[in-house]
PDB file of C-alpha atoms in Angstrom:
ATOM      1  CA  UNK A  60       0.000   0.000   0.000  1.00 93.00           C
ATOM      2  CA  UNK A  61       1.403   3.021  -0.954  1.00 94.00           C
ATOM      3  CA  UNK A  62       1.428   5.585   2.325  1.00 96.00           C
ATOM      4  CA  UNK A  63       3.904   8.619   2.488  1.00 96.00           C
ATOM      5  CA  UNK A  64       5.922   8.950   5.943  1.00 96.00           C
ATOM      6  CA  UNK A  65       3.694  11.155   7.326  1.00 96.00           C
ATOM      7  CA  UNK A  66       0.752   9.276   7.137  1.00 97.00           C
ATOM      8  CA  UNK A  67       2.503   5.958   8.263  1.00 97.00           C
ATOM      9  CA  UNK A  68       1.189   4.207  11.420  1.00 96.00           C
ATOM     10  CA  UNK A  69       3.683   2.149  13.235  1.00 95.00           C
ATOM     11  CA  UNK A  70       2.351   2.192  16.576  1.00 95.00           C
ATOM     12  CA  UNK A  71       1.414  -1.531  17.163  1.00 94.00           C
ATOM     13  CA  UNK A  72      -0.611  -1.065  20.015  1.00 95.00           C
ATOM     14  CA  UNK A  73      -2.852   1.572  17.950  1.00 95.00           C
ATOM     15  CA  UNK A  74      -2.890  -1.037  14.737  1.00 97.00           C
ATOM     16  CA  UNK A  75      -3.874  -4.017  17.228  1.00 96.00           C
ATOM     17  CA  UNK A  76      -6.560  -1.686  18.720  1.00 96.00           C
ATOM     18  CA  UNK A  77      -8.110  -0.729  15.182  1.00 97.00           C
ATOM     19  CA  UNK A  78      -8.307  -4.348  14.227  1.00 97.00           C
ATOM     20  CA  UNK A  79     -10.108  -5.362  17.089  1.00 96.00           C
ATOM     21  CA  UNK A  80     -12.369  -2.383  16.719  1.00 96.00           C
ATOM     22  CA  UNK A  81     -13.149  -2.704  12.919  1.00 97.00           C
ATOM     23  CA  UNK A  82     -12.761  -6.202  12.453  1.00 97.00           C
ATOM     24  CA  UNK A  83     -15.270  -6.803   9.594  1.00 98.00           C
ATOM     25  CA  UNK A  84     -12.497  -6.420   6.709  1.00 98.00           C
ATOM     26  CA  UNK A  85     -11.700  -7.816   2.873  1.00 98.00           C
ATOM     27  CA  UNK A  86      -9.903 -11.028   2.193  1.00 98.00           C
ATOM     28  CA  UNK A  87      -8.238 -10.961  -0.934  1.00 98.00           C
ATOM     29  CA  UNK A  88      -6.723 -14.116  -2.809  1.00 98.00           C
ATOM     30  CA  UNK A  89      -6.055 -15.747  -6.518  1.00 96.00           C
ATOM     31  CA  UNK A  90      -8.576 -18.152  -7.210  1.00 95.00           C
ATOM     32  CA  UNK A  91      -8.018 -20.105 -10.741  1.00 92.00           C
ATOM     33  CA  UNK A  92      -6.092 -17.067 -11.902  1.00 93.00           C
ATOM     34  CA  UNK A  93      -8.762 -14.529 -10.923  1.00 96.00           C
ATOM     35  CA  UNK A  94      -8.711 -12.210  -8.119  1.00 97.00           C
ATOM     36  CA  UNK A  95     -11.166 -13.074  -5.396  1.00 97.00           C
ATOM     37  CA  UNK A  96     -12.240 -10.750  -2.397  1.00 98.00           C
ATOM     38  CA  UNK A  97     -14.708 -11.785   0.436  1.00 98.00           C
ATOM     39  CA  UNK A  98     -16.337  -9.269   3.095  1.00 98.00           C
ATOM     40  CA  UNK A  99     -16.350 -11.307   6.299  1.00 98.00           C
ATOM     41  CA  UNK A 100     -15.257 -10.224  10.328  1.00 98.00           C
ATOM     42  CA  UNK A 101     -11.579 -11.273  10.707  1.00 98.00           C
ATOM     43  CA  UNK A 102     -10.692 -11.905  14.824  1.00 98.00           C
ATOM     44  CA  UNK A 103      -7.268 -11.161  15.836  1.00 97.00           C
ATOM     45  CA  UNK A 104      -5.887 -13.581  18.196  1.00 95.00           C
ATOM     46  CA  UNK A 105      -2.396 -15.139  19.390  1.00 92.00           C
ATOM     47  CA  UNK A 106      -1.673 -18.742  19.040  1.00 88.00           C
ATOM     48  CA  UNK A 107       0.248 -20.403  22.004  1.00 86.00           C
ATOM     49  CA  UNK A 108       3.242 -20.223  20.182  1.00 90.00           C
ATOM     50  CA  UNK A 109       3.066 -16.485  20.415  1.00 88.00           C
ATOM     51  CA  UNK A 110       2.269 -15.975  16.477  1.00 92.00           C
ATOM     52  CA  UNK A 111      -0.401 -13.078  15.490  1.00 94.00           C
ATOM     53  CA  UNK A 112      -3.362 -14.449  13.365  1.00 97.00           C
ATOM     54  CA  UNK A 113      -6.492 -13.884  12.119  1.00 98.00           C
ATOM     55  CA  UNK A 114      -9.349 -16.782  12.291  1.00 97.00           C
ATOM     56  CA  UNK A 115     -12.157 -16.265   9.907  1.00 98.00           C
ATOM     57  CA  UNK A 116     -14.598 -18.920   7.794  1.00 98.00           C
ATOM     58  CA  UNK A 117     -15.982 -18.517   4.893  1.00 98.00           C
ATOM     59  CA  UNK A 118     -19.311 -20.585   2.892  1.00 97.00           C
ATOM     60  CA  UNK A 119     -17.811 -23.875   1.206  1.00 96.00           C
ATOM     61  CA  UNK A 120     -20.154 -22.085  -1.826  1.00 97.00           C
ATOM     62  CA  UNK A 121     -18.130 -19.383  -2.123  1.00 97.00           C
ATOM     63  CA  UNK A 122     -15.103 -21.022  -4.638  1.00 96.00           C
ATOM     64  CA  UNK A 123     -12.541 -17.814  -3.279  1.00 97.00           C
ATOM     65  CA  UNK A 124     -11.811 -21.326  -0.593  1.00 97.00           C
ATOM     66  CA  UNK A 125     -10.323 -23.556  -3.345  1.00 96.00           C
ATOM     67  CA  UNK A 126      -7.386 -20.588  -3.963  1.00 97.00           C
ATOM     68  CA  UNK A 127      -5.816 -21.248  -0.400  1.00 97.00           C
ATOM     69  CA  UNK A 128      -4.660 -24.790  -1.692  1.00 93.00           C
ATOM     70  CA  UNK A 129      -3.141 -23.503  -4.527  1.00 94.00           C
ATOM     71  CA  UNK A 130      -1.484 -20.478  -2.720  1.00 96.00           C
ATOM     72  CA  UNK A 131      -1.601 -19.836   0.707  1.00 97.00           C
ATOM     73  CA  UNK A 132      -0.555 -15.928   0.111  1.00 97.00           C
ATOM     74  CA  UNK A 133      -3.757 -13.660   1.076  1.00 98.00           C
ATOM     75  CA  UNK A 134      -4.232 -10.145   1.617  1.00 98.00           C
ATOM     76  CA  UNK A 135      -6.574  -8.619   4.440  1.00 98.00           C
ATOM     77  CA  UNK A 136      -8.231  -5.110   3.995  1.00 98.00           C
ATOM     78  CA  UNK A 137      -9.553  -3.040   6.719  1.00 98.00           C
ATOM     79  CA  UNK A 138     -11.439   0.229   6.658  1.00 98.00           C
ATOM     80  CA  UNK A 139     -11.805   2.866   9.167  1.00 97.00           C
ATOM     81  CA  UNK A 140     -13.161   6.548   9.619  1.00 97.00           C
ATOM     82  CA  UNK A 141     -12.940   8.345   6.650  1.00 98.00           C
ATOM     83  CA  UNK A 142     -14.130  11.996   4.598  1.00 98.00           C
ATOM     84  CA  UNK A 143     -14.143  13.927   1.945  1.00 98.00           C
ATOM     85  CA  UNK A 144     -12.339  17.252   2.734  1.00 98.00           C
ATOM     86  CA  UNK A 145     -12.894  20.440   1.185  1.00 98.00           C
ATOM     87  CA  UNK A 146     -10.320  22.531   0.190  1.00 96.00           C
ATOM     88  CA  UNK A 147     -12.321  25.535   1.081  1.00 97.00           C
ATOM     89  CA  UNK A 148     -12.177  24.759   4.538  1.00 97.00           C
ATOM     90  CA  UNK A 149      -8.376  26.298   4.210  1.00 96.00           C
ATOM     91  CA  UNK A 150      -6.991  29.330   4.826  1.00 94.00           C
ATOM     92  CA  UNK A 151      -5.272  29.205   1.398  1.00 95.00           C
ATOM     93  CA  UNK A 152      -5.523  27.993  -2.491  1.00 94.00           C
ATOM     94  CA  UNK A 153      -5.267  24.259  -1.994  1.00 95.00           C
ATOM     95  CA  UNK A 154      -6.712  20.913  -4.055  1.00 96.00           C
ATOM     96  CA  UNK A 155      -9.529  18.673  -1.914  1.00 97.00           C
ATOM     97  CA  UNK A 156      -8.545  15.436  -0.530  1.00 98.00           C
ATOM     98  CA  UNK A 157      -9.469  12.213   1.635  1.00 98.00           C
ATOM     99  CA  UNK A 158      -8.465  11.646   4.722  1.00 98.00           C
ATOM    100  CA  UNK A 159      -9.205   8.009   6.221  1.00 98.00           C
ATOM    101  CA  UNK A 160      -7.321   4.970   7.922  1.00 98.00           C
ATOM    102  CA  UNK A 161      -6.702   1.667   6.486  1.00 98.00           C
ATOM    103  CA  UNK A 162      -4.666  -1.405   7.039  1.00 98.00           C
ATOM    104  CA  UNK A 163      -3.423  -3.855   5.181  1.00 98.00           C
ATOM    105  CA  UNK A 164      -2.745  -7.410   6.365  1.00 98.00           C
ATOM    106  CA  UNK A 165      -0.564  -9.938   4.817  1.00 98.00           C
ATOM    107  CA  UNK A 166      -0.599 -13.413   6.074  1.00 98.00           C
ATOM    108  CA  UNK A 167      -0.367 -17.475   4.823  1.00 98.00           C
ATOM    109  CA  UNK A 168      -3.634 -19.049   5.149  1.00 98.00           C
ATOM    110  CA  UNK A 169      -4.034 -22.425   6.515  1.00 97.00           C
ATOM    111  CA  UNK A 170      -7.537 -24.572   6.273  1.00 97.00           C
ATOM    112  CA  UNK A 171      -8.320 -25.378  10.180  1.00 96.00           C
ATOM    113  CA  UNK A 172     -10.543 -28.493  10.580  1.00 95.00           C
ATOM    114  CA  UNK A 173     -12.455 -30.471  13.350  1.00 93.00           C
ATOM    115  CA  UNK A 174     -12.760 -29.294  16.788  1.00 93.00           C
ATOM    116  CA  UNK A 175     -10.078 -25.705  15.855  1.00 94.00           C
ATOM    117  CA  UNK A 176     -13.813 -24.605  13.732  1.00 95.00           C
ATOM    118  CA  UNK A 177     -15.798 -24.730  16.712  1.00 95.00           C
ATOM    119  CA  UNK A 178     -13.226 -23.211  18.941  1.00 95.00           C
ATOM    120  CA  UNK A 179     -12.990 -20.231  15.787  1.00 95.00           C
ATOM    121  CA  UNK A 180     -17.110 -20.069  15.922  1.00 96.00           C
ATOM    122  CA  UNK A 181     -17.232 -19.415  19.700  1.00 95.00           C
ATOM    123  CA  UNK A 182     -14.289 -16.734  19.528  1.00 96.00           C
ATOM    124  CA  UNK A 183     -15.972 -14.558  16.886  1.00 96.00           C
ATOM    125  CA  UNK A 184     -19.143 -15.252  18.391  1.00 96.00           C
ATOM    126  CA  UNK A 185     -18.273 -14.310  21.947  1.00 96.00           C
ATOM    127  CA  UNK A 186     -16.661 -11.262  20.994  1.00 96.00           C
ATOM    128  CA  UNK A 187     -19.586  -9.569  19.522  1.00 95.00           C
ATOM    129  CA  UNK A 188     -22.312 -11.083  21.686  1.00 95.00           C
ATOM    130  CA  UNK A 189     -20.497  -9.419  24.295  1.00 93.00           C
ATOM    131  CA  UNK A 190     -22.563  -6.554  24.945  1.00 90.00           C
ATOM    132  CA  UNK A 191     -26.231  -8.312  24.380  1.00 94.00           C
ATOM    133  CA  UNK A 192     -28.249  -8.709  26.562  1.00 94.00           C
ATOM    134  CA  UNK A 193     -29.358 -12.232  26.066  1.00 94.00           C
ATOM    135  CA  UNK A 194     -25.773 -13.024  24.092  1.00 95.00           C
ATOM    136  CA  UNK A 195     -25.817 -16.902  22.269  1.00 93.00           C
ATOM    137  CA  UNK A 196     -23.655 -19.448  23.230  1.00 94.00           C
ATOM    138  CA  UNK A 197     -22.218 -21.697  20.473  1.00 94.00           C
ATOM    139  CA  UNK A 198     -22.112 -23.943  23.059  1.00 93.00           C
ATOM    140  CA  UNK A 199     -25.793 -23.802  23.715  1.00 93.00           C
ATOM    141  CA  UNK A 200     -27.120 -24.432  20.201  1.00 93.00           C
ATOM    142  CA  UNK A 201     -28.700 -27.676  19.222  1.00 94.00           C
ATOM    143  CA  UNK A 202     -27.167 -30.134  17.473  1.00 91.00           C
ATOM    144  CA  UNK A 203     -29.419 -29.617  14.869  1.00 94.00           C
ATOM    145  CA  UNK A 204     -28.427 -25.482  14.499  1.00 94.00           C
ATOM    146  CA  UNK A 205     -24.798 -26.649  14.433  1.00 93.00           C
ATOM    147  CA  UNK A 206     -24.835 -28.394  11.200  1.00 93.00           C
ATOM    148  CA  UNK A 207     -24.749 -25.663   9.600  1.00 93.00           C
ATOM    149  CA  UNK A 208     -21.259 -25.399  10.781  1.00 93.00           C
ATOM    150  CA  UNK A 209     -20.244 -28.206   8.148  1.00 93.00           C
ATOM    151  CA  UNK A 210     -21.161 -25.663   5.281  1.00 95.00           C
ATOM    152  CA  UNK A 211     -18.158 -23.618   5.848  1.00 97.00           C
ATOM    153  CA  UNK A 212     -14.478 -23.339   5.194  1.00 97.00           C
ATOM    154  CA  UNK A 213     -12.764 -22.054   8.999  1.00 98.00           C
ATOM    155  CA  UNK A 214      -9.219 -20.671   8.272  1.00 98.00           C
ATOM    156  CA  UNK A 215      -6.358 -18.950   9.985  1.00 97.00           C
ATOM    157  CA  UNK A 216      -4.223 -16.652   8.969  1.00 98.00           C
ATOM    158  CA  UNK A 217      -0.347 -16.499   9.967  1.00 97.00           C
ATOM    159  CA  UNK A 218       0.555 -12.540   9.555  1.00 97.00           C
ATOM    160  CA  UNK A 219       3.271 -11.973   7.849  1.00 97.00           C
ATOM    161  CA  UNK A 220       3.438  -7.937   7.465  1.00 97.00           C
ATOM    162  CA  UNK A 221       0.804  -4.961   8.197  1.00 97.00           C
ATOM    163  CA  UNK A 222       1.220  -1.551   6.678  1.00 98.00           C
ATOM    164  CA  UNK A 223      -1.125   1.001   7.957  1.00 98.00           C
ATOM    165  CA  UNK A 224      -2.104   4.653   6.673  1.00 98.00           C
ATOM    166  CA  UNK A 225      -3.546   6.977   9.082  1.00 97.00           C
ATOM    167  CA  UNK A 226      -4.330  10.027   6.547  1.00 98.00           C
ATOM    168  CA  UNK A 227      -5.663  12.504   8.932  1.00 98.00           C
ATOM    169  CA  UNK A 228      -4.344  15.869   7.559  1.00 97.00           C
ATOM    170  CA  UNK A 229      -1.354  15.550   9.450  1.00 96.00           C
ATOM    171  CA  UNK A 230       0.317  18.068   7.113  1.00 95.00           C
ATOM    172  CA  UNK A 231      -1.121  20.949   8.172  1.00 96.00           C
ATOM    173  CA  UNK A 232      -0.751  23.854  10.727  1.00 96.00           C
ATOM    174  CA  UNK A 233      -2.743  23.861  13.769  1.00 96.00           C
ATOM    175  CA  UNK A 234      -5.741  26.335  12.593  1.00 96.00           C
ATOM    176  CA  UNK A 235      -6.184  24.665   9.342  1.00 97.00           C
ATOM    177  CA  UNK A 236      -6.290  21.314  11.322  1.00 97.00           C
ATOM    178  CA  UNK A 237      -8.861  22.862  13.662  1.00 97.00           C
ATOM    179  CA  UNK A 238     -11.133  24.022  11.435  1.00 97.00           C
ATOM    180  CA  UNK A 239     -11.530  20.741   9.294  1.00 98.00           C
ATOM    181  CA  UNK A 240     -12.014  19.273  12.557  1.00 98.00           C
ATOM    182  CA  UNK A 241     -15.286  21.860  12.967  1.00 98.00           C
ATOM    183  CA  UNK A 242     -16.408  21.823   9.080  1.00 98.00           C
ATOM    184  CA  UNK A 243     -16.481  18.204   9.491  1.00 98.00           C
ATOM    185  CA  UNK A 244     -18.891  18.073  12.476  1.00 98.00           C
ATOM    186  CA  UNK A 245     -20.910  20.947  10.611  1.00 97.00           C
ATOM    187  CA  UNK A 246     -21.840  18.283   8.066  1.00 96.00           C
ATOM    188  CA  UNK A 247     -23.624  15.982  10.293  1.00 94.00           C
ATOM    189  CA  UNK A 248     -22.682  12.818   8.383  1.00 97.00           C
ATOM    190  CA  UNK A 249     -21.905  10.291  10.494  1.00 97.00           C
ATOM    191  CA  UNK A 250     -18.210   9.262   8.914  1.00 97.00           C
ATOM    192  CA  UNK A 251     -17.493  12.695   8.378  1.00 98.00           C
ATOM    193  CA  UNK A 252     -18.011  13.277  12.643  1.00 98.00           C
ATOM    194  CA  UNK A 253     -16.206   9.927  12.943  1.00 98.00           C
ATOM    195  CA  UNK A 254     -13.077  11.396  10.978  1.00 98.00           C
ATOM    196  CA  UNK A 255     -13.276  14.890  13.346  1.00 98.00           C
ATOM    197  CA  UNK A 256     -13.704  12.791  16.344  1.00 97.00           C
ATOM    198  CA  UNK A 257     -10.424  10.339  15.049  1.00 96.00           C
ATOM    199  CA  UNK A 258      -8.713  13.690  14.190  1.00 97.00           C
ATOM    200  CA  UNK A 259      -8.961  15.062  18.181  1.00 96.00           C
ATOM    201  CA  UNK A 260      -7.298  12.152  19.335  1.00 92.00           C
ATOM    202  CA  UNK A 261      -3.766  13.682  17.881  1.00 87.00           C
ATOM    203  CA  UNK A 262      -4.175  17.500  18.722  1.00 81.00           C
ATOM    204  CA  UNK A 263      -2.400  19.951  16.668  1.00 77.00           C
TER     205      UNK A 263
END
């Protein structure tokens, strides 16, 4: 992914934070010569032997499965806050731009099988029926509701490299940062407040 310095996020802590809070990401591979890409939650996790991964599964319908037995090179994509910005909003003649974060995941995907799917399905599941109030159990399903865990393809991947852009107008002076920061919350569009509110986390 192309990011210039100033935009580069190397704070590991931060990146591990972002993936846990936008986990629902892109997972890119080469299926039969064809580029394949899949919307799904990723979780981040740590295997006992200390390696970072990410455990997802997939429909056996969806063919993008058959690629990770002929390469087991994929490519994870994950979204953040992100906004047009005006360049009106400055205080001088400028072009418009984007701001946003993104990271990008690299990683060798291995097929899990047996009782490692089940262990997967109760990990992604626990994490976001954390805050319900009646959360599901995997563990409390029927036999009958847990067939359906034979129609899919549970995976894990072994990261290899992250790169992560955090484009959030870094480059300017402290009153042009402050004021996109205000003509962003003056739209009242929900990603364009999520950019402001990502933006007063790093102060000018």
């Amino acid at each position: 992914m192309y990011t210039p310095d100033i935009y580069k996020n190397e704070n590991q802590e931060e990146i591990k934070k972002f993936l846990n809070d936008h986990g629902f990401g892109i997972l890119i591979n080469q299926t039969s010569g064809k580029l394949w890409a899949t919307h799904i939650p990723l979780l981040l996790q740590t295997r006992l032997d200390g390696k970072t991964i990410l455990e997802g599964h997939i429909s056996k319908e969806n063919l993008q499965w058959e690629g990770f037995k002929e390469s087991d090179q994929v490519l994870a994509v994950f979204a953040g806050p992100h906004s047009y910005i005006s360049s009106s909003w400055y205080d001088h003649e400028n072009v418009p731009t984007w701001n946003y974060i993104a990271v990008h995941v690299y990683g060798k995907i291995k097929i899990i099988e047996g009782d490692a799917v089940i262990q997967s399905l109760k990990n992604l599941t626990n994490k976001y029926e954390m805050k319900s109030e009646n959360p599901i159990r995997i563990e409390n399903l029927s036999e009958t509701t847990m067939t359906q865990s034979r129609g899919v393809v549970a995976f894990e991947i072994e990261i290899t490299e992250i790169q992560a852009t955090r484009k959030m107008s870094q480059n300017r002076d402290a009153k042009n940062y402050n004021t996109i920061i205000s003509e962003l919350e003056k739209t009242k569009l929900p990603e364009a407040i999520a950019t402001a509110a990502e933006m007063k986390k790093c102060p000018m």
